[in-house]
Amino acid sequence: MRLPLQRGFTLIELLVVVAIIAFATAGVSFALRDTAASQLEREAQRLSALFESARAQSRTAGVAIIWQPAEGGFRFQGARAGTLPEQWLSDTTVLVQGGPVLLGPEPVIPRQAVVLGSTTAPERTLRVETDGLRPFAVASDGQP
């Protein structure tokens, strides 16, 4: 007597497929997540680059450029209009410490630093600083 052929999947096969889909979904969600820490790091790197750009512009034009925090962003006094942005990339970025930053026109500027934080992760801050000789760089401000 012959048994009829059974069609379909076994429970083990279905569980393996569901597990693979779960791992793939978790991997994609972690890859796409833009945490407050990465946003803050991006803001600090951007501000460091903007400081260097303003510093070069100041030396080229022979005019002092001063970075100042402003409501909802910042401004570069003395820079040519429209050459440098005036807003943070994220609405959650805040200036924790620091104030006007002199960016030239002398090749050696005073030691300066600003500390950036995020309203969504207030325990984490980053420092954008220079010793006056080297370019601005981003450093952890000692928080986790």
Tab-separated table of C-alpha atoms in Angstrom:
chain	number	residue	atom	x	y	z
A	1	MET	CA	0.000	0.000	0.000
A	2	ARG	CA	1.328	3.315	-1.011
A	3	LEU	CA	1.001	6.446	1.125
A	4	PRO	CA	-0.088	9.594	-0.626
A	5	LEU	CA	2.580	12.282	-1.116
A	6	GLN	CA	2.349	15.030	1.420
A	7	ARG	CA	2.937	18.562	0.287
A	8	GLY	CA	3.877	21.554	2.446
A	9	PHE	CA	6.532	22.601	4.920
A	10	THR	CA	7.546	21.097	8.206
A	11	LEU	CA	7.384	23.071	11.396
A	12	ILE	CA	11.199	23.181	11.569
A	13	GLU	CA	11.439	24.677	8.083
A	14	LEU	CA	8.927	27.378	8.958
A	15	LEU	CA	10.751	28.227	12.203
A	16	VAL	CA	14.064	28.539	10.373
A	17	VAL	CA	12.553	30.927	7.820
A	18	VAL	CA	10.924	33.049	10.550
A	19	ALA	CA	14.226	33.205	12.463
A	20	ILE	CA	16.110	34.327	9.335
A	21	ILE	CA	13.540	37.058	8.679
A	22	ALA	CA	13.750	38.214	12.320
A	23	PHE	CA	17.555	38.476	12.200
A	24	ALA	CA	17.459	40.333	8.881
A	25	THR	CA	14.866	42.790	10.184
A	26	ALA	CA	16.876	43.440	13.347
A	27	GLY	CA	20.041	44.022	11.314
A	28	VAL	CA	18.332	46.496	9.015
A	29	SER	CA	16.730	48.395	11.906
A	30	PHE	CA	20.114	48.778	13.648
A	31	ALA	CA	21.729	49.898	10.402
A	32	LEU	CA	19.069	52.545	9.789
A	33	ARG	CA	18.895	53.871	13.346
A	34	ASP	CA	20.300	57.387	13.675
A	35	THR	CA	20.937	57.755	17.367
A	36	ALA	CA	21.285	61.014	19.222
A	37	ALA	CA	24.970	60.204	19.740
A	38	SER	CA	25.654	59.906	16.021
A	39	GLN	CA	23.694	63.106	15.327
A	40	LEU	CA	25.742	64.930	17.951
A	41	GLU	CA	28.982	63.549	16.498
A	42	ARG	CA	27.934	64.713	13.029
A	43	GLU	CA	27.109	68.193	14.366
A	44	ALA	CA	30.460	68.465	16.152
A	45	GLN	CA	32.408	67.354	13.065
A	46	ARG	CA	30.447	69.810	10.937
A	47	LEU	CA	31.078	72.690	13.352
A	48	SER	CA	34.779	71.849	13.391
A	49	ALA	CA	34.853	72.005	9.586
A	50	LEU	CA	32.876	75.265	9.585
A	51	PHE	CA	35.347	76.798	12.035
A	52	GLU	CA	38.232	75.846	9.760
A	53	SER	CA	36.425	77.193	6.714
A	54	ALA	CA	35.708	80.485	8.466
A	55	ARG	CA	39.301	80.602	9.687
A	56	ALA	CA	40.580	80.227	6.113
A	57	GLN	CA	38.115	82.843	4.870
A	58	SER	CA	39.236	85.218	7.617
A	59	ARG	CA	42.908	84.831	6.754
A	60	THR	CA	42.231	85.244	3.034
A	61	ALA	CA	40.155	88.411	3.461
A	62	GLY	CA	42.239	89.783	6.348
A	63	VAL	CA	39.059	90.345	8.350
A	64	ALA	CA	38.201	88.978	11.792
A	65	ILE	CA	35.383	86.436	11.809
A	66	ILE	CA	33.659	85.684	15.087
A	67	TRP	CA	31.349	82.703	15.628
A	68	GLN	CA	28.497	83.404	18.014
A	69	PRO	CA	25.599	81.259	19.164
A	70	ALA	CA	22.198	82.618	18.195
A	71	GLU	CA	18.591	81.639	18.755
A	72	GLY	CA	18.091	78.310	16.974
A	73	GLY	CA	21.615	78.236	15.575
A	74	PHE	CA	24.666	80.424	15.257
A	75	ARG	CA	26.217	83.095	13.055
A	76	PHE	CA	29.614	84.027	11.714
A	77	GLN	CA	30.059	87.785	12.111
A	78	GLY	CA	32.428	89.227	9.548
A	79	ALA	CA	31.989	86.414	7.015
A	80	ARG	CA	30.689	87.099	3.536
A	81	ALA	CA	26.908	86.751	3.540
A	82	GLY	CA	25.623	83.348	2.485
A	83	THR	CA	29.000	81.605	2.552
A	84	LEU	CA	28.525	79.781	5.862
A	85	PRO	CA	25.394	78.141	7.296
A	86	GLU	CA	23.683	79.494	10.387
A	87	GLN	CA	21.649	76.548	11.680
A	88	TRP	CA	22.276	73.194	13.294
A	89	LEU	CA	21.506	70.085	11.278
A	90	SER	CA	19.297	68.798	14.085
A	91	ASP	CA	16.784	70.693	16.211
A	92	THR	CA	18.011	68.743	19.249
A	93	THR	CA	21.546	70.216	19.177
A	94	VAL	CA	22.349	72.777	21.858
A	95	LEU	CA	25.399	74.761	22.900
A	96	VAL	CA	26.247	73.660	26.432
A	97	GLN	CA	29.288	75.852	27.016
A	98	GLY	CA	31.379	78.342	25.117
A	99	GLY	CA	30.808	81.610	23.576
A	100	PRO	CA	32.173	83.765	20.894
A	101	VAL	CA	34.989	82.052	19.010
A	102	LEU	CA	37.554	84.271	17.294
A	103	LEU	CA	38.574	82.697	13.988
A	104	GLY	CA	41.281	84.983	12.671
A	105	PRO	CA	42.728	86.679	10.688
A	106	GLU	CA	45.982	85.974	12.522
A	107	PRO	CA	47.522	82.545	11.872
A	108	VAL	CA	47.710	81.870	15.620
A	109	ILE	CA	44.468	82.292	17.531
A	110	PRO	CA	43.768	81.862	21.257
A	111	ARG	CA	42.971	78.443	22.730
A	112	GLN	CA	39.210	78.065	22.340
A	113	ALA	CA	36.503	75.457	22.792
A	114	VAL	CA	32.755	75.023	22.631
A	115	VAL	CA	30.791	72.140	24.113
A	116	LEU	CA	27.820	70.736	22.221
A	117	GLY	CA	25.029	68.617	23.641
A	118	SER	CA	21.721	67.144	22.624
A	119	THR	CA	18.321	67.578	24.221
A	120	THR	CA	17.571	63.896	23.543
A	121	ALA	CA	20.799	62.673	25.207
A	122	PRO	CA	21.757	65.318	27.787
A	123	GLU	CA	24.373	63.080	29.427
A	124	ARG	CA	26.562	63.086	26.294
A	125	THR	CA	28.557	66.144	25.230
A	126	LEU	CA	31.307	66.759	22.707
A	127	ARG	CA	33.961	69.465	22.732
A	128	VAL	CA	35.088	71.255	19.559
A	129	GLU	CA	38.445	72.786	20.402
A	130	THR	CA	41.773	74.129	19.217
A	131	ASP	CA	44.983	75.008	20.972
A	132	GLY	CA	45.351	77.989	18.639
A	133	LEU	CA	47.925	76.398	16.355
A	134	ARG	CA	46.278	73.176	15.230
A	135	PRO	CA	42.935	72.872	13.432
A	136	PHE	CA	39.734	72.530	15.421
A	137	ALA	CA	39.042	68.947	16.443
A	138	VAL	CA	36.274	67.041	18.186
A	139	ALA	CA	36.936	65.448	21.564
A	140	SER	CA	34.731	63.683	24.068
A	141	ASP	CA	33.917	65.876	27.021
A	142	GLY	CA	34.358	63.040	29.488
A	143	GLN	CA	30.770	61.794	29.506
A	144	PRO	CA	29.799	58.253	28.476
